[in-house]
PDB file of C-alpha atoms in Angstrom:
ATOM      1  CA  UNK Q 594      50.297 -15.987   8.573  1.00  0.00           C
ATOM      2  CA  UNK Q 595      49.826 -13.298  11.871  1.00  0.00           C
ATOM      3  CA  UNK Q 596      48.062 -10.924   9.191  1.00  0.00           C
ATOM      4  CA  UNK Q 597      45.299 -14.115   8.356  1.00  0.00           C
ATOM      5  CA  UNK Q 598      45.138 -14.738  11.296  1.00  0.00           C
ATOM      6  CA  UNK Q 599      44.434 -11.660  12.499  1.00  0.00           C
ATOM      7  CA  UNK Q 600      41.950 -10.855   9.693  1.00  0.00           C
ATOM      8  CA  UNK Q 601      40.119 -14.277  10.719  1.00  0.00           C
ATOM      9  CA  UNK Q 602      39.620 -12.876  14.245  1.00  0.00           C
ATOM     10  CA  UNK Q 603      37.998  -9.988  13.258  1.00  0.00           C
ATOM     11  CA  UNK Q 604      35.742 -11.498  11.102  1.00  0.00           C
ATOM     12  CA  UNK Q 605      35.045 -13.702  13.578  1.00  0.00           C
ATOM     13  CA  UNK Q 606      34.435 -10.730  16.406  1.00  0.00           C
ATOM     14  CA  UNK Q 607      32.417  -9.022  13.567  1.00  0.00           C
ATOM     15  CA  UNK Q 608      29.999 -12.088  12.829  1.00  0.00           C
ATOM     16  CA  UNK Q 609      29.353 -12.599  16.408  1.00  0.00           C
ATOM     17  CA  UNK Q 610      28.069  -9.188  16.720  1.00  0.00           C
ATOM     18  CA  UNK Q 611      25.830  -9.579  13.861  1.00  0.00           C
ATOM     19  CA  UNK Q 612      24.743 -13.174  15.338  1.00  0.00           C
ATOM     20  CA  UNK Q 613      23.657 -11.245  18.549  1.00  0.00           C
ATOM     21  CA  UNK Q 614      22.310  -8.604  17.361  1.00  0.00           C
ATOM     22  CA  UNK Q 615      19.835 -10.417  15.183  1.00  0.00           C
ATOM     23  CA  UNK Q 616      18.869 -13.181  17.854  1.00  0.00           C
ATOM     24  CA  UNK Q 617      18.414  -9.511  20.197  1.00  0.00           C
ATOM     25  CA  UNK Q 618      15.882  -7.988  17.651  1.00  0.00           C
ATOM     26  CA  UNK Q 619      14.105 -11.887  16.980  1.00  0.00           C
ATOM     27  CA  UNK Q 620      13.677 -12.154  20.735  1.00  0.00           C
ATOM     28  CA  UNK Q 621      12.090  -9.219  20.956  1.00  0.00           C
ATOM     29  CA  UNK Q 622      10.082  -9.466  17.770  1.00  0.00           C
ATOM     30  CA  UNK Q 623       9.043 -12.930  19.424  1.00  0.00           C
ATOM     31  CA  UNK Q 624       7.339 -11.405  22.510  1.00  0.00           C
ATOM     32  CA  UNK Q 625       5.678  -8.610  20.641  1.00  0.00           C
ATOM     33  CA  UNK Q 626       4.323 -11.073  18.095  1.00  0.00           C
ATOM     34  CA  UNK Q 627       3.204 -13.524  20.127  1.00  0.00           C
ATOM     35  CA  UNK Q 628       1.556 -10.733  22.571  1.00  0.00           C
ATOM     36  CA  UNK Q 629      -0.571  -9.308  19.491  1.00  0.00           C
ATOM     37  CA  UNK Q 630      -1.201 -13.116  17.916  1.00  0.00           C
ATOM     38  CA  UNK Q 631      -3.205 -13.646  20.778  1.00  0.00           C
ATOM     39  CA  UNK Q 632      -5.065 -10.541  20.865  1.00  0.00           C
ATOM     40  CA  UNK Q 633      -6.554 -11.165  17.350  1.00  0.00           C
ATOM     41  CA  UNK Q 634      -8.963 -14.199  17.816  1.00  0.00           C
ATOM     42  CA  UNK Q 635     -10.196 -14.235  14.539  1.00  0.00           C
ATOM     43  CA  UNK Q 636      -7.115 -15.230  12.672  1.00  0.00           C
ATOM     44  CA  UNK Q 637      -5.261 -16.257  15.602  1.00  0.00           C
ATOM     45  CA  UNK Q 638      -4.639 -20.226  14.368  1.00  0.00           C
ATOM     46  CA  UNK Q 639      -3.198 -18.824  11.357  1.00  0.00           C
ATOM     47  CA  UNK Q 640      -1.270 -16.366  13.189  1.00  0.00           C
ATOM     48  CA  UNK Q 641       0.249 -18.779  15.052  1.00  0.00           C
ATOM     49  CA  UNK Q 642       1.007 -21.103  12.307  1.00  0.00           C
ATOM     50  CA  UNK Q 643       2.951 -18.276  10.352  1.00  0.00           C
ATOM     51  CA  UNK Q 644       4.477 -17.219  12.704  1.00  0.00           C
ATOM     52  CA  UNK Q 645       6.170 -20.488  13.699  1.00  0.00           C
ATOM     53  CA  UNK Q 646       7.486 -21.049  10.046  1.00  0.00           C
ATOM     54  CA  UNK Q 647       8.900 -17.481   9.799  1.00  0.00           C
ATOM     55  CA  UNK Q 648      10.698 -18.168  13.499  1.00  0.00           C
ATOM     56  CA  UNK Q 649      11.795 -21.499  12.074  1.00  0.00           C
ATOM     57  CA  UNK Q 650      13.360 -20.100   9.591  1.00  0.00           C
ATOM     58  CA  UNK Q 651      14.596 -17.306  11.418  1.00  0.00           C
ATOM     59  CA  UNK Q 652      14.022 -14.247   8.518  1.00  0.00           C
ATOM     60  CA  UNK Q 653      14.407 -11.086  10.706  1.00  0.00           C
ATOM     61  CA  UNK Q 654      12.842  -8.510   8.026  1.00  0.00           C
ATOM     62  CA  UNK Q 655      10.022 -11.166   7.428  1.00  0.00           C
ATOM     63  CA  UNK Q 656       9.223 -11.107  11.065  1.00  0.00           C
ATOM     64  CA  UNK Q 657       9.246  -7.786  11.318  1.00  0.00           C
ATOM     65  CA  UNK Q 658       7.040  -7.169   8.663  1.00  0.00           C
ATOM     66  CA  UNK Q 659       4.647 -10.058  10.313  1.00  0.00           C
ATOM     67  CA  UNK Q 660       4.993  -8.432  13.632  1.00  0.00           C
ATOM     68  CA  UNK Q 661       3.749  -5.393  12.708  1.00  0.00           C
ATOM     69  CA  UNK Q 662       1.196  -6.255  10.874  1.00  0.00           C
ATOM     70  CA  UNK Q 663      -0.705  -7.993  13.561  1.00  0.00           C
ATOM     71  CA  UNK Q 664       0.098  -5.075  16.093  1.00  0.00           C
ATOM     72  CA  UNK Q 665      -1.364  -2.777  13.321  1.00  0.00           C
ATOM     73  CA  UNK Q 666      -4.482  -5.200  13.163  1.00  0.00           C
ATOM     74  CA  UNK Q 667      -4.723  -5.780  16.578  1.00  0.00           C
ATOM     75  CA  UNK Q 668      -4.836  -1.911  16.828  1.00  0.00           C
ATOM     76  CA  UNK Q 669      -7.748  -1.277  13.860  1.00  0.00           C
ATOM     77  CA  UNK Q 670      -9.945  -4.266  15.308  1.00  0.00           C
ATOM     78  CA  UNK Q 671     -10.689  -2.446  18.395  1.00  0.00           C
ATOM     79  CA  UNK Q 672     -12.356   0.608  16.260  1.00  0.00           C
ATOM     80  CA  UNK Q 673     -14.295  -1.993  13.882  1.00  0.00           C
ATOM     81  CA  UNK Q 674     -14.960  -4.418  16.245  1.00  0.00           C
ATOM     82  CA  UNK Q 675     -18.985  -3.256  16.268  1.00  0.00           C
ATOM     83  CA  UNK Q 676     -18.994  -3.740  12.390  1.00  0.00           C
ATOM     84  CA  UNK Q 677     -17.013  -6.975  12.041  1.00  0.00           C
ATOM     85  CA  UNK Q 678     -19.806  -9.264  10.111  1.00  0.00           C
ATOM     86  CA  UNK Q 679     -20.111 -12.216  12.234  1.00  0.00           C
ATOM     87  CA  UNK Q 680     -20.695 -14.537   9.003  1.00  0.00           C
ATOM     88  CA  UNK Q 681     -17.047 -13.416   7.614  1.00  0.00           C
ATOM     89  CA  UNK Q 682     -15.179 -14.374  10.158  1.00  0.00           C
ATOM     90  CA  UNK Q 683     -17.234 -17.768  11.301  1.00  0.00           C
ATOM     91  CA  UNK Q 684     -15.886 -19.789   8.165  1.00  0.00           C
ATOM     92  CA  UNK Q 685     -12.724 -21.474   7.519  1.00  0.00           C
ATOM     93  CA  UNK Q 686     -12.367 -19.029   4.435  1.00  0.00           C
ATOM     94  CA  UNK Q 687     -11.680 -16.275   7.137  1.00  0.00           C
ATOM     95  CA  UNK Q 688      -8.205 -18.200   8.044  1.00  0.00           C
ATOM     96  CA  UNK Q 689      -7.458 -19.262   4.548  1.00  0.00           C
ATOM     97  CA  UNK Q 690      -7.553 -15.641   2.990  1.00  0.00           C
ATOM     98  CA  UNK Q 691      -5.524 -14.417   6.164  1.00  0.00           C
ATOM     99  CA  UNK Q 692      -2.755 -16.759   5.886  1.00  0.00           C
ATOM    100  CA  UNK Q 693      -3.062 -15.454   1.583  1.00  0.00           C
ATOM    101  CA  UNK Q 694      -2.830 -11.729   3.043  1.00  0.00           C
ATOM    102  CA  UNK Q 695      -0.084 -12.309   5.370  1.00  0.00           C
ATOM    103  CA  UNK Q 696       2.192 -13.927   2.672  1.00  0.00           C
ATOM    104  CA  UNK Q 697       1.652 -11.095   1.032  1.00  0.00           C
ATOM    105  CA  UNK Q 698       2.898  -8.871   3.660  1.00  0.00           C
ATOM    106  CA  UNK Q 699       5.524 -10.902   4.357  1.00  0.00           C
ATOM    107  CA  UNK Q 700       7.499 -10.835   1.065  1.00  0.00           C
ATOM    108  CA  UNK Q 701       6.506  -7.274   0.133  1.00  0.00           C
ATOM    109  CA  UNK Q 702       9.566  -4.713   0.241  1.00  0.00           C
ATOM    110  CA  UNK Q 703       7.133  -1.516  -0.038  1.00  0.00           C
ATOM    111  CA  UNK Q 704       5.641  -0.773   3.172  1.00  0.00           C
ATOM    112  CA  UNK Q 705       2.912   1.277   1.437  1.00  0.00           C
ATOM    113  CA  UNK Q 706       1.668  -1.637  -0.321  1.00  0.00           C
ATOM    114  CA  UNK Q 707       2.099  -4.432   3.134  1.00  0.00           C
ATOM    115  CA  UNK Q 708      -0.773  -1.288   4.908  1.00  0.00           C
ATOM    116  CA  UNK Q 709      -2.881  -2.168   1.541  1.00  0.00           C
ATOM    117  CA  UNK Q 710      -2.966  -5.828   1.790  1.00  0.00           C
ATOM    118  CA  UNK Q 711      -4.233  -5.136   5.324  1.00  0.00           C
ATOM    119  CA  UNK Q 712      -6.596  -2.437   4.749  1.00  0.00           C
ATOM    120  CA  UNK Q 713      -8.211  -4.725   1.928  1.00  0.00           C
ATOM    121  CA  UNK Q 714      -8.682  -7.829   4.460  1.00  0.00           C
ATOM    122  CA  UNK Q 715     -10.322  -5.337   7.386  1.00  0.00           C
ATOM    123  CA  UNK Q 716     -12.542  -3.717   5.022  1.00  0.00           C
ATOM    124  CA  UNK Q 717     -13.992  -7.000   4.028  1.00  0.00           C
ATOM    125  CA  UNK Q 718     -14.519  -8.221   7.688  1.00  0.00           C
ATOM    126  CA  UNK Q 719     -17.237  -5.294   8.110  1.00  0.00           C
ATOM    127  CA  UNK Q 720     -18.657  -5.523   4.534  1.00  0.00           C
ATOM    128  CA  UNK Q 721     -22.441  -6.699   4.679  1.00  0.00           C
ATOM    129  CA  UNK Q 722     -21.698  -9.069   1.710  1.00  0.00           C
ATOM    130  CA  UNK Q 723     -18.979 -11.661   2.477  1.00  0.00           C
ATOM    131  CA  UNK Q 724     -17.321 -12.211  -0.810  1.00  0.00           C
ATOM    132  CA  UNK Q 725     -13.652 -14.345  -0.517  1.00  0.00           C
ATOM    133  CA  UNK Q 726     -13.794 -14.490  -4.243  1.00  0.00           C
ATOM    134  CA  UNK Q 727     -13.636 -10.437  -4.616  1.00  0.00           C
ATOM    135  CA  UNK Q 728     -11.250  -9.916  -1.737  1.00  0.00           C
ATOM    136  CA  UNK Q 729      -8.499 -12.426  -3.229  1.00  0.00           C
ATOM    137  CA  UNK Q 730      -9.024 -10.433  -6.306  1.00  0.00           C
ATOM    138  CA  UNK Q 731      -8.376  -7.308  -3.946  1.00  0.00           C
ATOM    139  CA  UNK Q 732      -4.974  -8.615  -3.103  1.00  0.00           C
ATOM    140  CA  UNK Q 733      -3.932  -9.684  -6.423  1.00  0.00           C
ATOM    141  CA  UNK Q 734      -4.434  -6.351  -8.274  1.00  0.00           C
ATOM    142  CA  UNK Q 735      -2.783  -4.504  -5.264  1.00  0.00           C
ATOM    143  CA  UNK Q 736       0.019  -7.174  -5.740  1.00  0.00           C
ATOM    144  CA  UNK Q 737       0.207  -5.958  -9.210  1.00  0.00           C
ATOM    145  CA  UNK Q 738       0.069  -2.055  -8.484  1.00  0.00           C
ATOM    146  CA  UNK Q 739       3.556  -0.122  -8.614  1.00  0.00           C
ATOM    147  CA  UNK Q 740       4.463   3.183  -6.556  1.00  0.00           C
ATOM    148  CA  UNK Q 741       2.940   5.230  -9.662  1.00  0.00           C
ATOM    149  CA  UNK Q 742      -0.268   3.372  -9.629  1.00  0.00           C
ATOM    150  CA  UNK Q 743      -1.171   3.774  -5.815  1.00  0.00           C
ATOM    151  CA  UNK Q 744      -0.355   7.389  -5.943  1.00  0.00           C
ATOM    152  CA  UNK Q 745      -2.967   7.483  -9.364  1.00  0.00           C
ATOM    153  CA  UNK Q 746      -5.716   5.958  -7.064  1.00  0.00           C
ATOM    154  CA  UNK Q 747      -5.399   8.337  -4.268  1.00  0.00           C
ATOM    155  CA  UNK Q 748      -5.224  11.326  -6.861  1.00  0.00           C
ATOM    156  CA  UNK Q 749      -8.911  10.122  -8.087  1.00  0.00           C
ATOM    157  CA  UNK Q 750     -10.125   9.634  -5.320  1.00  0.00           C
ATOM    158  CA  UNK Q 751      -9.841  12.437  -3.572  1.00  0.00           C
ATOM    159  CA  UNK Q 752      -7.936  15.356  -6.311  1.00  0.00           C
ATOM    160  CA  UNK Q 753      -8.521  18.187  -4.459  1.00  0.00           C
ATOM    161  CA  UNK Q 754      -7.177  16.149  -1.178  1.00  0.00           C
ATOM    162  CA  UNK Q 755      -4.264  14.511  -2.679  1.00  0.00           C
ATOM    163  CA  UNK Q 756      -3.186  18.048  -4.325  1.00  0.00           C
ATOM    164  CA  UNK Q 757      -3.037  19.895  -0.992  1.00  0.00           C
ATOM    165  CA  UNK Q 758      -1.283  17.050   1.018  1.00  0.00           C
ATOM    166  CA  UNK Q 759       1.474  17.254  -1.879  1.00  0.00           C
ATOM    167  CA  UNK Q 760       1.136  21.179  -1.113  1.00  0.00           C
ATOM    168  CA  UNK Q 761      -1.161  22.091  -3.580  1.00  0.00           C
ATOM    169  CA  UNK Q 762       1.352  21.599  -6.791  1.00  0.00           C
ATOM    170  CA  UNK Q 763      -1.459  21.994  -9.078  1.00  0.00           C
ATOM    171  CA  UNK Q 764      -3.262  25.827  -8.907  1.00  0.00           C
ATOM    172  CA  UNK Q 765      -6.069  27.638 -10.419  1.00  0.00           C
ATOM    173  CA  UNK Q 766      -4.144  30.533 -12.576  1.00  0.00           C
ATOM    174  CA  UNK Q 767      -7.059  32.555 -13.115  1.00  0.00           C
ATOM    175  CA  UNK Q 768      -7.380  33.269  -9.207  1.00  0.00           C
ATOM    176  CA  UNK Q 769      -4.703  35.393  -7.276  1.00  0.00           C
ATOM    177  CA  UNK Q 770      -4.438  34.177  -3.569  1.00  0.00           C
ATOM    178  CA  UNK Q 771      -6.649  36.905  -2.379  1.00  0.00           C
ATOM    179  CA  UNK Q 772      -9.677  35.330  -4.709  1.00  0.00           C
ATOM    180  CA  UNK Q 773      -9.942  37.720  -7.308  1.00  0.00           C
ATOM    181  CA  UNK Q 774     -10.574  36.114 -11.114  1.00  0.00           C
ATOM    182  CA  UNK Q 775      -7.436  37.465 -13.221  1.00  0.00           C
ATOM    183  CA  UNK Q 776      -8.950  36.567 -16.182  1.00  0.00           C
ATOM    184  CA  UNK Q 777     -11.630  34.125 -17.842  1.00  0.00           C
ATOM    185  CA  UNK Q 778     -10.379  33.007 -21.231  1.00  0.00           C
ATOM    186  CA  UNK Q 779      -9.928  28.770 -21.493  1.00  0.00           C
ATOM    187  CA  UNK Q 780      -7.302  26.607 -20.965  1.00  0.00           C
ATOM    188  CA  UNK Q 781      -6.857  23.076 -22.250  1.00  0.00           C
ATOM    189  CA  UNK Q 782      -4.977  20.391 -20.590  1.00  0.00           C
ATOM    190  CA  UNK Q 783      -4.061  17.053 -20.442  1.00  0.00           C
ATOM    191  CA  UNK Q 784      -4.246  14.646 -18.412  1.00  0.00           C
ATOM    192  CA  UNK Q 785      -1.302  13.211 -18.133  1.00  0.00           C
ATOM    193  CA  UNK Q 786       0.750  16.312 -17.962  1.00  0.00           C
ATOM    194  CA  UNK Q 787      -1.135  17.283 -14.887  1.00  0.00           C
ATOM    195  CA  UNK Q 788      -0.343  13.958 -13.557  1.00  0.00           C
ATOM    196  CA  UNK Q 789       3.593  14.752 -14.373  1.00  0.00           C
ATOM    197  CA  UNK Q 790       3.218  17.577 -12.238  1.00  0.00           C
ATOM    198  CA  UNK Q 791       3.364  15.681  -9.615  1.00  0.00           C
ATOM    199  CA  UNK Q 792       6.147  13.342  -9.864  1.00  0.00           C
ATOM    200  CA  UNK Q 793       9.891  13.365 -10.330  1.00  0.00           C
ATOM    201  CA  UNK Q 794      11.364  13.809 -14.019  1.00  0.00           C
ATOM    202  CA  UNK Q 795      12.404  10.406 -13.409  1.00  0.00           C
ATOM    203  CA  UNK Q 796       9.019   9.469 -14.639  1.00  0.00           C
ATOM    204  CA  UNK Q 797       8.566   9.257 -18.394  1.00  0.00           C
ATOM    205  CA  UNK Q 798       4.866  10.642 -20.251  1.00  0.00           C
ATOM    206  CA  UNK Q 799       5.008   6.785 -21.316  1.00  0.00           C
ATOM    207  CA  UNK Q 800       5.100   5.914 -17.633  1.00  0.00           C
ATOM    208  CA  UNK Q 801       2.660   7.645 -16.897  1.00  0.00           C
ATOM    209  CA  UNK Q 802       0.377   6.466 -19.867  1.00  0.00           C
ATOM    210  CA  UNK Q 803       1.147   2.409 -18.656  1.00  0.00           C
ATOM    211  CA  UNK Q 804       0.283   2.840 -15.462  1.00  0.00           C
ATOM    212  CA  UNK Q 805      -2.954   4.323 -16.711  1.00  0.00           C
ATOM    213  CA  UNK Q 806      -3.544   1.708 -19.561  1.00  0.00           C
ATOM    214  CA  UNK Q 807      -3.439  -0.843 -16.817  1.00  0.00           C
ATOM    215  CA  UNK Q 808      -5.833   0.952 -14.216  1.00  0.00           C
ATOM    216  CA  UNK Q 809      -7.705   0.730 -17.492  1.00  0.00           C
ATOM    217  CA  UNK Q 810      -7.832  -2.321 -18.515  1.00  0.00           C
ATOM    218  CA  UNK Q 811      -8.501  -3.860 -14.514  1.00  0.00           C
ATOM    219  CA  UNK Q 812     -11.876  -1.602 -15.445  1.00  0.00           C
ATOM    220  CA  UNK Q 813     -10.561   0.273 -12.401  1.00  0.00           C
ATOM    221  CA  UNK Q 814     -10.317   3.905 -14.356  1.00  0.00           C
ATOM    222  CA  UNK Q 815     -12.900   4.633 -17.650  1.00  0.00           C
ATOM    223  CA  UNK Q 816     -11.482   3.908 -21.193  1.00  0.00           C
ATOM    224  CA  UNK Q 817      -9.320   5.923 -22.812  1.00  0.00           C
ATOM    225  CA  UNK Q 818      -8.198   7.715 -19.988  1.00  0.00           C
ATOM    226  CA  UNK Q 819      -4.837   8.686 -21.050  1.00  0.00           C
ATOM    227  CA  UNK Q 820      -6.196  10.716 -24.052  1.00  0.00           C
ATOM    228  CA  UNK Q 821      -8.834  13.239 -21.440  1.00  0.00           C
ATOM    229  CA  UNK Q 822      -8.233  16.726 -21.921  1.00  0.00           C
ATOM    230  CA  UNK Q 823     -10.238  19.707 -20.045  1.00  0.00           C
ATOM    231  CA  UNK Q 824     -10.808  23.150 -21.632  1.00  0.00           C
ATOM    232  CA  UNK Q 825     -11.298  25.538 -18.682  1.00  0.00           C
ATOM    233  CA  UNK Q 826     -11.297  28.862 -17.304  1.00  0.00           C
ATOM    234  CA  UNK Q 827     -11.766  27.027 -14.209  1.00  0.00           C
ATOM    235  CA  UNK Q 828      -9.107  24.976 -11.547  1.00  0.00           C
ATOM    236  CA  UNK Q 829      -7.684  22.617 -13.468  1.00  0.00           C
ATOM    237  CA  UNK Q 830      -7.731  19.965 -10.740  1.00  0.00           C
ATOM    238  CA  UNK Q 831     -10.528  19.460 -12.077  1.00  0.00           C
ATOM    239  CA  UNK Q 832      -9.286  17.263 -15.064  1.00  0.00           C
ATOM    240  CA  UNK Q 833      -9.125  14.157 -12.096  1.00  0.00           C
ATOM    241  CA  UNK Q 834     -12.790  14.284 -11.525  1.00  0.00           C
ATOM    242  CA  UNK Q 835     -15.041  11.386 -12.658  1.00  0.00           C
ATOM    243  CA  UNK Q 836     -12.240   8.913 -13.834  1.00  0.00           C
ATOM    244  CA  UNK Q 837     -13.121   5.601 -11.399  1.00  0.00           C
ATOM    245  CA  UNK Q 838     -15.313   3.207 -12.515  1.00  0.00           C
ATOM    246  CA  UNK Q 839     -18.111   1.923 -10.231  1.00  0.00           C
ATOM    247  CA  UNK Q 840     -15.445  -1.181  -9.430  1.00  0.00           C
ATOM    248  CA  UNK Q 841     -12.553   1.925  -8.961  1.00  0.00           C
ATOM    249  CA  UNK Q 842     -14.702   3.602  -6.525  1.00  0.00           C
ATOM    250  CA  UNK Q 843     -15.411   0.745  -4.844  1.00  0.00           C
ATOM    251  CA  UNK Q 844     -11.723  -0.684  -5.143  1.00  0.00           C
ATOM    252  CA  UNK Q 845     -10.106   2.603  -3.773  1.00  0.00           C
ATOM    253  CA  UNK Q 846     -12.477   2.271  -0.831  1.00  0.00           C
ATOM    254  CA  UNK Q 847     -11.375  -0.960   0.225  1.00  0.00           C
ATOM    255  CA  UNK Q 848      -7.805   0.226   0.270  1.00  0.00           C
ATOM    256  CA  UNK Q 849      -8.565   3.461   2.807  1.00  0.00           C
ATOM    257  CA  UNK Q 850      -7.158   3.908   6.073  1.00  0.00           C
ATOM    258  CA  UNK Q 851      -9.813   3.055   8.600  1.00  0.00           C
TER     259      UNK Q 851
END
């Protein structure tokens, strides 16, 4: 009975801590949130109105996730704010696509995809055509997009960029680091196993192929681009080149950093 008893206490000591510790980080989250809510007129209704629920039901990882993304937007509004088209953000469709976005953010665990959401939604508010329709299709393809998938987007769209920031994996073999040719006989290559190059042997040639299948099929990346193949006596990262679609290169725009 002393060794329950004892056992209760501690739990008891242990779940207090926890209790405080989370009503510490929600108070704080609180004044952040509610700082940045009102420095985002645009959306700031819907702001609010999130934010209450959230509070009310007193997620701490949701608020976070809410909480930073209006800091983060409260931050990129002050370099667009010149560009922001006045006829986006006049209508009620402004708020209802926000609260879409921010639900979004809210309940996704990958903090790569939460800055996509957001990047989609400010891209839109400084587009000369106000589309809802084509931004809510925005969101839901980036909703379906795994890890593998975003990193496929960036590699298109900018190879040569995306190969150096993942220090330059991919090299030309007929050039020695001085920039003398070595040799000029051709190479073929695949796709896919320059993609693989990339990634962990975690990921499977098959992977690899379904993420590309369903780039693909969204009309995001040209037809049958799992079967390409380059013969070269040139830099292989060349294989990437020329793979979006007109809606890819338009897609992969809307999901840049501003």
């Amino acid at each position: 009975l002393h060794v329950r008893s004892r056992r209760q206490r501690q739990m008891c000591i242990r779940d207090r801590y926890k209790i405080q510790r989370i009503m510490s980080v929600l108070e704080d989250v609180q004044i952040i949130a509610k700082a940045a809510v009102a420095a985002v007129p645009y959306v700031g209704g819907s702001a609010v109105s999130i934010w209450s629920d959230l509070q009310a039901k007193q997620i701490e990882r949701k608020i976070q996730r809410f909480s930073e993304l209006i800091m983060s937007m409260q931050s990129d509004l002050k370099k667009i704010e010149d560009d922001i088209n006045e006829n986006f953000v006049a209508v009620n469709d402004c708020q209802d696509v926000f609260e879409k976005m921010s639900k979004l953010v809210i309940n996704e665990r990958i903090r790569e995809k939460r800055i996509l959401y957001k990047n989609a939604y400010l891209h839109s508010m400084t587009s000369k055509i106000v589309d809802f329709d084509a931004l809510e299709r925005d969101l839901r393809l980036i909703e379906q997009l795994n890890t593998l998938e975003i990193h496929l987007l960036r590699l298109f769209d900018n190879p040569k960029a995306y190969n150096k920031s993942r220090g330059s994996i991919i090299k030309n073999p007929f050039i020695d680091e001085d920039g003398t040719i070595k040799s000029s006989y051709m190479v073929n290559y695949s796709i896919v196993a320059q993609i693989r190059m990339f990634f962990s042997k975690d990921i499977e040639d098959s992977d690899i192929i379904e993420s590309l299948n369903f780039l693909s099929q969204n009309r995001i990346l040209i037809d049958n681009v799992q079967l390409r193949q380059l013969s070269t006596n040139g830099d292989p990262i060349e294989i990437f080149n020329n793979v979006l679609t007109d809606k890819g290169k338009r897609f992969v725009q809307t999901l840049r950093d501003l």
